[in-house]
Amino acid sequence: MPDVSGRRMAFIDFDGVICDSQTECFVSSARAYYSEYRGNTGPAPGSREESDFRRLRPFVRTGGDYLFVQACVEKGEPVRTQEEFDAVVAADPAMAARYHTLFYRERSRLLAEEPDYWFSLNPLYSGMADMLGRLGDDQDVFILSTKEPAFIGRILEFHGVHWDASRILCSGAGRKRSLIGTMLDGRRIDTAIFIDDQPDHFRGKDGLDIQCFLAGWGYVLPEWLKDDSYTTITPVEAGRLLGAW
């Protein structure tokens, strides 16, 4: 683990690192996709469709992508790599924007109308509540996600984690590294660590001093664990890394 004795910033992804939201993303996207195209709520958790959804989940970058996953599952499209999935999304920008709207509309509806069910679909990984509790007052530690901050805040509150809303950042369609760079400039800090489960967020020729760690417990593909351009860590190692803050 790196030396963290000097001042640096930490950025922690949410889905697949702090929260196991995979089932919620399946339910929300299935309802959004099938209600729009089939007039029903779609397949339920535990179905074959969910198994196929989980196989493609690592390729997701933003909320609207979940509906592309649903479409690929329904159509039986043989998507096997990140590049193939990105090509599906890039082929229809208008649909990408529509899917984004539909996904967040259904997620908001589900939270408003079935809150107990929605929260049950968003458990935190073991030890995360305690770790975040210890870091709750540290102004140099941020949650950085493509998920809208309001949803993250509600999930944390439900699990008894008190976290300053100003330290929940959403990168949207932008690059996470770019947002990290902006934050570093604003604090006049030179270095940061970044924990995520999607290694594409690590890439960038921007001159930033960012130590990138892949959350090995997240939604990762086996080949990602073999890449030596970043360090793969376990939950225990993440706890030690952030515990040294």
PDB file of C-alpha atoms in Angstrom:
ATOM      1  CA  MET A   1       0.000   0.000   0.000  1.00  0.00           C
ATOM      2  CA  PRO A   2       1.257   3.534  -0.783  1.00  0.00           C
ATOM      3  CA  ASP A   3       2.429   6.024   1.805  1.00  0.00           C
ATOM      4  CA  VAL A   4      -0.454   8.352   2.676  1.00  0.00           C
ATOM      5  CA  SER A   5       1.359  10.455   5.245  1.00  0.00           C
ATOM      6  CA  GLY A   6       1.365  13.543   3.003  1.00  0.00           C
ATOM      7  CA  ARG A   7      -1.825  15.397   2.107  1.00  0.00           C
ATOM      8  CA  ARG A   8      -3.683  13.912  -0.817  1.00  0.00           C
ATOM      9  CA  MET A   9      -7.275  13.425  -1.869  1.00  0.00           C
ATOM     10  CA  ALA A  10      -9.248  10.196  -2.099  1.00  0.00           C
ATOM     11  CA  PHE A  11     -12.081   9.442  -4.526  1.00  0.00           C
ATOM     12  CA  ILE A  12     -14.213   6.349  -4.018  1.00  0.00           C
ATOM     13  CA  ASP A  13     -16.714   5.008  -6.540  1.00  0.00           C
ATOM     14  CA  PHE A  14     -20.147   4.035  -5.229  1.00  0.00           C
ATOM     15  CA  ASP A  15     -21.794   1.238  -7.247  1.00  0.00           C
ATOM     16  CA  GLY A  16     -19.668  -1.889  -7.112  1.00  0.00           C
ATOM     17  CA  VAL A  17     -17.328  -0.415  -4.483  1.00  0.00           C
ATOM     18  CA  ILE A  18     -19.459   0.909  -1.618  1.00  0.00           C
ATOM     19  CA  CYS A  19     -22.890  -0.383  -2.617  1.00  0.00           C
ATOM     20  CA  ASP A  20     -23.946  -3.644  -4.255  1.00  0.00           C
ATOM     21  CA  SER A  21     -26.680  -2.055  -6.363  1.00  0.00           C
ATOM     22  CA  GLN A  22     -26.697  -4.660  -9.113  1.00  0.00           C
ATOM     23  CA  THR A  23     -30.182  -6.005  -8.359  1.00  0.00           C
ATOM     24  CA  GLU A  24     -31.652  -2.516  -8.062  1.00  0.00           C
ATOM     25  CA  CYS A  25     -30.131  -1.536 -11.405  1.00  0.00           C
ATOM     26  CA  PHE A  26     -31.602  -4.685 -12.953  1.00  0.00           C
ATOM     27  CA  VAL A  27     -35.073  -4.052 -11.529  1.00  0.00           C
ATOM     28  CA  SER A  28     -35.172  -0.333 -12.383  1.00  0.00           C
ATOM     29  CA  SER A  29     -33.846  -0.803 -15.908  1.00  0.00           C
ATOM     30  CA  ALA A  30     -36.072  -3.819 -16.608  1.00  0.00           C
ATOM     31  CA  ARG A  31     -39.153  -1.917 -15.543  1.00  0.00           C
ATOM     32  CA  ALA A  32     -38.116   1.130 -17.559  1.00  0.00           C
ATOM     33  CA  TYR A  33     -37.257  -0.870 -20.672  1.00  0.00           C
ATOM     34  CA  TYR A  34     -40.192  -3.252 -20.712  1.00  0.00           C
ATOM     35  CA  SER A  35     -42.823  -0.713 -19.651  1.00  0.00           C
ATOM     36  CA  GLU A  36     -41.761   1.436 -22.601  1.00  0.00           C
ATOM     37  CA  TYR A  37     -41.636  -1.332 -25.188  1.00  0.00           C
ATOM     38  CA  ARG A  38     -43.762  -4.170 -23.806  1.00  0.00           C
ATOM     39  CA  GLY A  39     -46.278  -2.574 -21.485  1.00  0.00           C
ATOM     40  CA  ASN A  40     -45.282  -4.678 -18.467  1.00  0.00           C
ATOM     41  CA  THR A  41     -42.725  -4.717 -15.654  1.00  0.00           C
ATOM     42  CA  GLY A  42     -40.347  -7.138 -17.341  1.00  0.00           C
ATOM     43  CA  PRO A  43     -38.418 -10.070 -15.873  1.00  0.00           C
ATOM     44  CA  ALA A  44     -37.995 -10.420 -12.115  1.00  0.00           C
ATOM     45  CA  PRO A  45     -34.853 -10.897 -10.013  1.00  0.00           C
ATOM     46  CA  GLY A  46     -33.597 -14.467 -10.210  1.00  0.00           C
ATOM     47  CA  SER A  47     -34.650 -14.893 -13.841  1.00  0.00           C
ATOM     48  CA  ARG A  48     -32.476 -15.958 -16.757  1.00  0.00           C
ATOM     49  CA  GLU A  49     -32.567 -12.356 -17.925  1.00  0.00           C
ATOM     50  CA  GLU A  50     -30.986 -11.202 -14.694  1.00  0.00           C
ATOM     51  CA  SER A  51     -28.192 -13.750 -15.105  1.00  0.00           C
ATOM     52  CA  ASP A  52     -27.496 -12.400 -18.597  1.00  0.00           C
ATOM     53  CA  PHE A  53     -27.740  -8.838 -17.260  1.00  0.00           C
ATOM     54  CA  ARG A  54     -25.070  -9.578 -14.644  1.00  0.00           C
ATOM     55  CA  ARG A  55     -22.743 -10.880 -17.334  1.00  0.00           C
ATOM     56  CA  LEU A  56     -22.926  -7.545 -19.183  1.00  0.00           C
ATOM     57  CA  ARG A  57     -23.037  -5.310 -16.090  1.00  0.00           C
ATOM     58  CA  PRO A  58     -19.252  -4.631 -16.041  1.00  0.00           C
ATOM     59  CA  PHE A  59     -19.535  -2.760 -19.354  1.00  0.00           C
ATOM     60  CA  VAL A  60     -21.925  -0.113 -17.979  1.00  0.00           C
ATOM     61  CA  ARG A  61     -20.605   3.441 -17.696  1.00  0.00           C
ATOM     62  CA  THR A  62     -23.739   5.536 -17.051  1.00  0.00           C
ATOM     63  CA  GLY A  63     -27.357   4.998 -16.009  1.00  0.00           C
ATOM     64  CA  GLY A  64     -28.791   4.885 -19.508  1.00  0.00           C
ATOM     65  CA  ASP A  65     -26.433   2.034 -20.372  1.00  0.00           C
ATOM     66  CA  TYR A  66     -28.503  -0.310 -18.221  1.00  0.00           C
ATOM     67  CA  LEU A  67     -31.311  -0.132 -20.767  1.00  0.00           C
ATOM     68  CA  PHE A  68     -28.873  -0.960 -23.559  1.00  0.00           C
ATOM     69  CA  VAL A  69     -27.973  -4.030 -21.499  1.00  0.00           C
ATOM     70  CA  GLN A  70     -31.665  -4.930 -21.267  1.00  0.00           C
ATOM     71  CA  ALA A  71     -32.002  -4.508 -25.026  1.00  0.00           C
ATOM     72  CA  CYS A  72     -28.960  -6.702 -25.685  1.00  0.00           C
ATOM     73  CA  VAL A  73     -30.352  -9.389 -23.380  1.00  0.00           C
ATOM     74  CA  GLU A  74     -33.795  -9.306 -24.978  1.00  0.00           C
ATOM     75  CA  LYS A  75     -32.399  -9.441 -28.515  1.00  0.00           C
ATOM     76  CA  GLY A  76     -29.707 -11.978 -27.693  1.00  0.00           C
ATOM     77  CA  GLU A  77     -26.958  -9.735 -29.067  1.00  0.00           C
ATOM     78  CA  PRO A  78     -23.550 -11.439 -28.608  1.00  0.00           C
ATOM     79  CA  VAL A  79     -21.759  -8.624 -26.774  1.00  0.00           C
ATOM     80  CA  ARG A  80     -18.509  -9.950 -25.306  1.00  0.00           C
ATOM     81  CA  THR A  81     -16.192  -6.964 -24.877  1.00  0.00           C
ATOM     82  CA  GLN A  82     -16.251  -3.357 -23.682  1.00  0.00           C
ATOM     83  CA  GLU A  83     -15.557  -2.229 -27.242  1.00  0.00           C
ATOM     84  CA  GLU A  84     -18.550  -4.140 -28.606  1.00  0.00           C
ATOM     85  CA  PHE A  85     -20.854  -2.719 -25.955  1.00  0.00           C
ATOM     86  CA  ASP A  86     -19.557   0.831 -26.499  1.00  0.00           C
ATOM     87  CA  ALA A  87     -20.279   0.423 -30.217  1.00  0.00           C
ATOM     88  CA  VAL A  88     -23.900  -0.501 -29.454  1.00  0.00           C
ATOM     89  CA  VAL A  89     -24.317   2.638 -27.323  1.00  0.00           C
ATOM     90  CA  ALA A  90     -22.481   4.932 -29.738  1.00  0.00           C
ATOM     91  CA  ALA A  91     -24.606   3.777 -32.673  1.00  0.00           C
ATOM     92  CA  ASP A  92     -27.707   5.597 -31.382  1.00  0.00           C
ATOM     93  CA  PRO A  93     -27.000   8.793 -29.376  1.00  0.00           C
ATOM     94  CA  ALA A  94     -30.680   9.775 -29.377  1.00  0.00           C
ATOM     95  CA  MET A  95     -31.639   6.461 -27.833  1.00  0.00           C
ATOM     96  CA  ALA A  96     -28.847   6.833 -25.266  1.00  0.00           C
ATOM     97  CA  ALA A  97     -30.365  10.130 -24.117  1.00  0.00           C
ATOM     98  CA  ARG A  98     -33.849   8.616 -24.056  1.00  0.00           C
ATOM     99  CA  TYR A  99     -32.670   5.591 -22.103  1.00  0.00           C
ATOM    100  CA  HIS A 100     -31.002   7.863 -19.547  1.00  0.00           C
ATOM    101  CA  THR A 101     -34.265   9.720 -18.967  1.00  0.00           C
ATOM    102  CA  LEU A 102     -36.334   6.532 -18.748  1.00  0.00           C
ATOM    103  CA  PHE A 103     -33.932   4.879 -16.317  1.00  0.00           C
ATOM    104  CA  TYR A 104     -33.830   7.739 -13.836  1.00  0.00           C
ATOM    105  CA  ARG A 105     -37.575   8.307 -14.134  1.00  0.00           C
ATOM    106  CA  GLU A 106     -38.258   4.687 -13.181  1.00  0.00           C
ATOM    107  CA  ARG A 107     -35.660   4.703 -10.403  1.00  0.00           C
ATOM    108  CA  SER A 108     -37.266   7.844  -8.926  1.00  0.00           C
ATOM    109  CA  ARG A 109     -40.743   6.321  -9.216  1.00  0.00           C
ATOM    110  CA  LEU A 110     -39.654   3.099  -7.539  1.00  0.00           C
ATOM    111  CA  LEU A 111     -38.026   4.981  -4.662  1.00  0.00           C
ATOM    112  CA  ALA A 112     -41.102   7.188  -4.196  1.00  0.00           C
ATOM    113  CA  GLU A 113     -43.728   4.441  -4.409  1.00  0.00           C
ATOM    114  CA  GLU A 114     -41.872   1.398  -3.007  1.00  0.00           C
ATOM    115  CA  PRO A 115     -39.129   2.808  -0.763  1.00  0.00           C
ATOM    116  CA  ASP A 116     -38.708  -0.241   1.474  1.00  0.00           C
ATOM    117  CA  TYR A 117     -38.305  -2.489  -1.549  1.00  0.00           C
ATOM    118  CA  TRP A 118     -35.912  -0.046  -3.246  1.00  0.00           C
ATOM    119  CA  PHE A 119     -33.659   0.259  -0.210  1.00  0.00           C
ATOM    120  CA  SER A 120     -33.603  -3.531   0.177  1.00  0.00           C
ATOM    121  CA  LEU A 121     -32.101  -3.720  -3.315  1.00  0.00           C
ATOM    122  CA  ASN A 122     -29.186  -1.442  -2.333  1.00  0.00           C
ATOM    123  CA  PRO A 123     -27.128  -3.127   0.428  1.00  0.00           C
ATOM    124  CA  LEU A 124     -23.699  -1.793   1.312  1.00  0.00           C
ATOM    125  CA  TYR A 125     -20.755  -4.164   1.068  1.00  0.00           C
ATOM    126  CA  SER A 126     -19.543  -5.565   4.366  1.00  0.00           C
ATOM    127  CA  GLY A 127     -17.506  -3.053   6.362  1.00  0.00           C
ATOM    128  CA  MET A 128     -18.326  -0.080   4.151  1.00  0.00           C
ATOM    129  CA  ALA A 129     -20.658   1.646   6.606  1.00  0.00           C
ATOM    130  CA  ASP A 130     -17.989   1.545   9.315  1.00  0.00           C
ATOM    131  CA  MET A 131     -15.252   2.729   6.940  1.00  0.00           C
ATOM    132  CA  LEU A 132     -17.321   5.658   5.679  1.00  0.00           C
ATOM    133  CA  GLY A 133     -18.272   6.511   9.237  1.00  0.00           C
ATOM    134  CA  ARG A 134     -14.602   6.889  10.126  1.00  0.00           C
ATOM    135  CA  LEU A 135     -14.023   9.101   7.083  1.00  0.00           C
ATOM    136  CA  GLY A 136     -17.201  11.140   7.466  1.00  0.00           C
ATOM    137  CA  ASP A 137     -15.490  14.348   8.608  1.00  0.00           C
ATOM    138  CA  ASP A 138     -12.479  14.216   6.288  1.00  0.00           C
ATOM    139  CA  GLN A 139     -12.836  17.025   3.752  1.00  0.00           C
ATOM    140  CA  ASP A 140     -10.300  15.433   1.384  1.00  0.00           C
ATOM    141  CA  VAL A 141     -12.291  12.213   0.845  1.00  0.00           C
ATOM    142  CA  PHE A 142     -15.044  12.140  -1.787  1.00  0.00           C
ATOM    143  CA  ILE A 143     -17.524   9.706  -3.268  1.00  0.00           C
ATOM    144  CA  LEU A 144     -17.258   9.979  -7.055  1.00  0.00           C
ATOM    145  CA  SER A 145     -19.896   8.233  -9.142  1.00  0.00           C
ATOM    146  CA  THR A 146     -21.904   8.381 -12.346  1.00  0.00           C
ATOM    147  CA  LYS A 147     -24.980   7.932 -10.120  1.00  0.00           C
ATOM    148  CA  GLU A 148     -26.943  11.047  -9.241  1.00  0.00           C
ATOM    149  CA  PRO A 149     -25.903  12.253  -5.750  1.00  0.00           C
ATOM    150  CA  ALA A 150     -29.441  12.403  -4.351  1.00  0.00           C
ATOM    151  CA  PHE A 151     -29.824   8.640  -4.693  1.00  0.00           C
ATOM    152  CA  ILE A 152     -26.436   8.013  -3.073  1.00  0.00           C
ATOM    153  CA  GLY A 153     -27.328  10.281  -0.192  1.00  0.00           C
ATOM    154  CA  ARG A 154     -30.621   8.484   0.429  1.00  0.00           C
ATOM    155  CA  ILE A 155     -28.932   5.065   0.432  1.00  0.00           C
ATOM    156  CA  LEU A 156     -26.243   6.208   2.853  1.00  0.00           C
ATOM    157  CA  GLU A 157     -28.815   7.750   5.162  1.00  0.00           C
ATOM    158  CA  PHE A 158     -30.823   4.522   5.151  1.00  0.00           C
ATOM    159  CA  HIS A 159     -27.726   2.614   6.252  1.00  0.00           C
ATOM    160  CA  GLY A 160     -26.925   5.121   8.996  1.00  0.00           C
ATOM    161  CA  VAL A 161     -23.992   6.762   7.244  1.00  0.00           C
ATOM    162  CA  HIS A 162     -23.813  10.533   7.658  1.00  0.00           C
ATOM    163  CA  TRP A 163     -21.906  11.986   4.713  1.00  0.00           C
ATOM    164  CA  ASP A 164     -21.689  15.603   3.607  1.00  0.00           C
ATOM    165  CA  ALA A 165     -23.678  16.016   0.379  1.00  0.00           C
ATOM    166  CA  SER A 166     -21.008  18.388  -0.953  1.00  0.00           C
ATOM    167  CA  ARG A 167     -18.576  15.448  -0.979  1.00  0.00           C
ATOM    168  CA  ILE A 168     -20.747  13.280  -3.233  1.00  0.00           C
ATOM    169  CA  LEU A 169     -19.711  14.081  -6.780  1.00  0.00           C
ATOM    170  CA  CYS A 170     -21.359  13.012 -10.031  1.00  0.00           C
ATOM    171  CA  SER A 171     -19.205  12.883 -13.136  1.00  0.00           C
ATOM    172  CA  GLY A 172     -22.213  12.506 -15.431  1.00  0.00           C
ATOM    173  CA  ALA A 173     -21.101  11.794 -18.982  1.00  0.00           C
ATOM    174  CA  GLY A 174     -17.733  13.418 -18.320  1.00  0.00           C
ATOM    175  CA  ARG A 175     -14.458  11.762 -17.408  1.00  0.00           C
ATOM    176  CA  LYS A 176     -13.898  11.022 -13.757  1.00  0.00           C
ATOM    177  CA  ARG A 177     -10.200  11.834 -14.107  1.00  0.00           C
ATOM    178  CA  SER A 178     -11.071  15.305 -15.379  1.00  0.00           C
ATOM    179  CA  LEU A 179     -13.237  15.963 -12.343  1.00  0.00           C
ATOM    180  CA  ILE A 180     -10.486  14.689 -10.051  1.00  0.00           C
ATOM    181  CA  GLY A 181      -8.061  17.076 -11.751  1.00  0.00           C
ATOM    182  CA  THR A 182     -10.424  19.989 -11.173  1.00  0.00           C
ATOM    183  CA  MET A 183     -10.737  19.088  -7.499  1.00  0.00           C
ATOM    184  CA  LEU A 184      -6.966  18.800  -7.091  1.00  0.00           C
ATOM    185  CA  ASP A 185      -6.458  22.219  -8.676  1.00  0.00           C
ATOM    186  CA  GLY A 186      -9.103  23.743  -6.438  1.00  0.00           C
ATOM    187  CA  ARG A 187      -7.428  22.419  -3.277  1.00  0.00           C
ATOM    188  CA  ARG A 188      -3.880  22.960  -4.571  1.00  0.00           C
ATOM    189  CA  ILE A 189      -3.113  19.321  -3.837  1.00  0.00           C
ATOM    190  CA  ASP A 190      -0.886  17.351  -6.188  1.00  0.00           C
ATOM    191  CA  THR A 191      -1.847  13.721  -5.665  1.00  0.00           C
ATOM    192  CA  ALA A 192      -4.914  11.529  -5.226  1.00  0.00           C
ATOM    193  CA  ILE A 193      -5.971   7.929  -4.915  1.00  0.00           C
ATOM    194  CA  PHE A 194      -8.941   6.636  -6.862  1.00  0.00           C
ATOM    195  CA  ILE A 195     -10.862   3.410  -6.170  1.00  0.00           C
ATOM    196  CA  ASP A 196     -13.266   2.173  -8.847  1.00  0.00           C
ATOM    197  CA  ASP A 197     -14.470  -1.098 -10.341  1.00  0.00           C
ATOM    198  CA  GLN A 198     -14.441   0.113 -13.981  1.00  0.00           C
ATOM    199  CA  PRO A 199     -10.808   0.475 -15.125  1.00  0.00           C
ATOM    200  CA  ASP A 200     -11.755   2.585 -18.123  1.00  0.00           C
ATOM    201  CA  HIS A 201     -12.115   5.461 -15.650  1.00  0.00           C
ATOM    202  CA  PHE A 202      -8.408   5.123 -14.826  1.00  0.00           C
ATOM    203  CA  ARG A 203      -7.170   5.814 -18.336  1.00  0.00           C
ATOM    204  CA  GLY A 204      -6.033   9.236 -19.431  1.00  0.00           C
ATOM    205  CA  LYS A 205      -2.900  11.035 -20.607  1.00  0.00           C
ATOM    206  CA  ASP A 206      -3.471  14.113 -18.501  1.00  0.00           C
ATOM    207  CA  GLY A 207      -0.325  14.312 -16.372  1.00  0.00           C
ATOM    208  CA  LEU A 208      -2.281  13.854 -13.152  1.00  0.00           C
ATOM    209  CA  ASP A 209      -0.681  12.027 -10.225  1.00  0.00           C
ATOM    210  CA  ILE A 210      -3.500   9.591  -9.479  1.00  0.00           C
ATOM    211  CA  GLN A 211      -2.893   6.177  -7.915  1.00  0.00           C
ATOM    212  CA  CYS A 212      -5.635   3.933  -9.285  1.00  0.00           C
ATOM    213  CA  PHE A 213      -6.995   0.893  -7.462  1.00  0.00           C
ATOM    214  CA  LEU A 214      -9.424  -1.618  -8.946  1.00  0.00           C
ATOM    215  CA  ALA A 215     -11.996  -2.888  -6.421  1.00  0.00           C
ATOM    216  CA  GLY A 216     -11.626  -6.617  -6.911  1.00  0.00           C
ATOM    217  CA  TRP A 217     -14.970  -7.278  -5.219  1.00  0.00           C
ATOM    218  CA  GLY A 218     -16.927  -5.114  -7.667  1.00  0.00           C
ATOM    219  CA  TYR A 219     -18.450  -5.778 -11.057  1.00  0.00           C
ATOM    220  CA  VAL A 220     -15.192  -6.716 -12.744  1.00  0.00           C
ATOM    221  CA  LEU A 221     -14.151  -9.017 -15.559  1.00  0.00           C
ATOM    222  CA  PRO A 222     -11.430 -11.644 -14.946  1.00  0.00           C
ATOM    223  CA  GLU A 223      -9.088 -10.065 -17.490  1.00  0.00           C
ATOM    224  CA  TRP A 224      -9.213  -6.743 -15.639  1.00  0.00           C
ATOM    225  CA  LEU A 225      -7.647  -8.413 -12.613  1.00  0.00           C
ATOM    226  CA  LYS A 226      -4.539  -9.215 -14.675  1.00  0.00           C
ATOM    227  CA  ASP A 227      -3.823  -5.667 -15.880  1.00  0.00           C
ATOM    228  CA  ASP A 228      -0.678  -4.275 -14.251  1.00  0.00           C
ATOM    229  CA  SER A 229      -1.372  -0.637 -15.165  1.00  0.00           C
ATOM    230  CA  TYR A 230      -3.291  -0.308 -11.872  1.00  0.00           C
ATOM    231  CA  THR A 231      -3.418  -2.190  -8.560  1.00  0.00           C
ATOM    232  CA  THR A 232      -6.231  -4.571  -7.698  1.00  0.00           C
ATOM    233  CA  ILE A 233      -7.173  -4.477  -4.015  1.00  0.00           C
ATOM    234  CA  THR A 234      -9.376  -6.458  -1.641  1.00  0.00           C
ATOM    235  CA  PRO A 235     -11.889  -4.954   0.828  1.00  0.00           C
ATOM    236  CA  VAL A 236      -9.370  -5.486   3.646  1.00  0.00           C
ATOM    237  CA  GLU A 237      -6.643  -3.673   1.705  1.00  0.00           C
ATOM    238  CA  ALA A 238      -9.029  -0.829   0.883  1.00  0.00           C
ATOM    239  CA  GLY A 239      -9.853  -0.526   4.562  1.00  0.00           C
ATOM    240  CA  ARG A 240      -6.175  -0.367   5.447  1.00  0.00           C
ATOM    241  CA  LEU A 241      -5.461   2.168   2.715  1.00  0.00           C
ATOM    242  CA  LEU A 242      -8.237   4.507   3.775  1.00  0.00           C
ATOM    243  CA  GLY A 243      -7.746   3.726   7.436  1.00  0.00           C
ATOM    244  CA  ALA A 244      -4.290   5.299   7.182  1.00  0.00           C
ATOM    245  CA  TRP A 245      -5.860   8.610   6.177  1.00  0.00           C
TER     246      TRP A 245
END
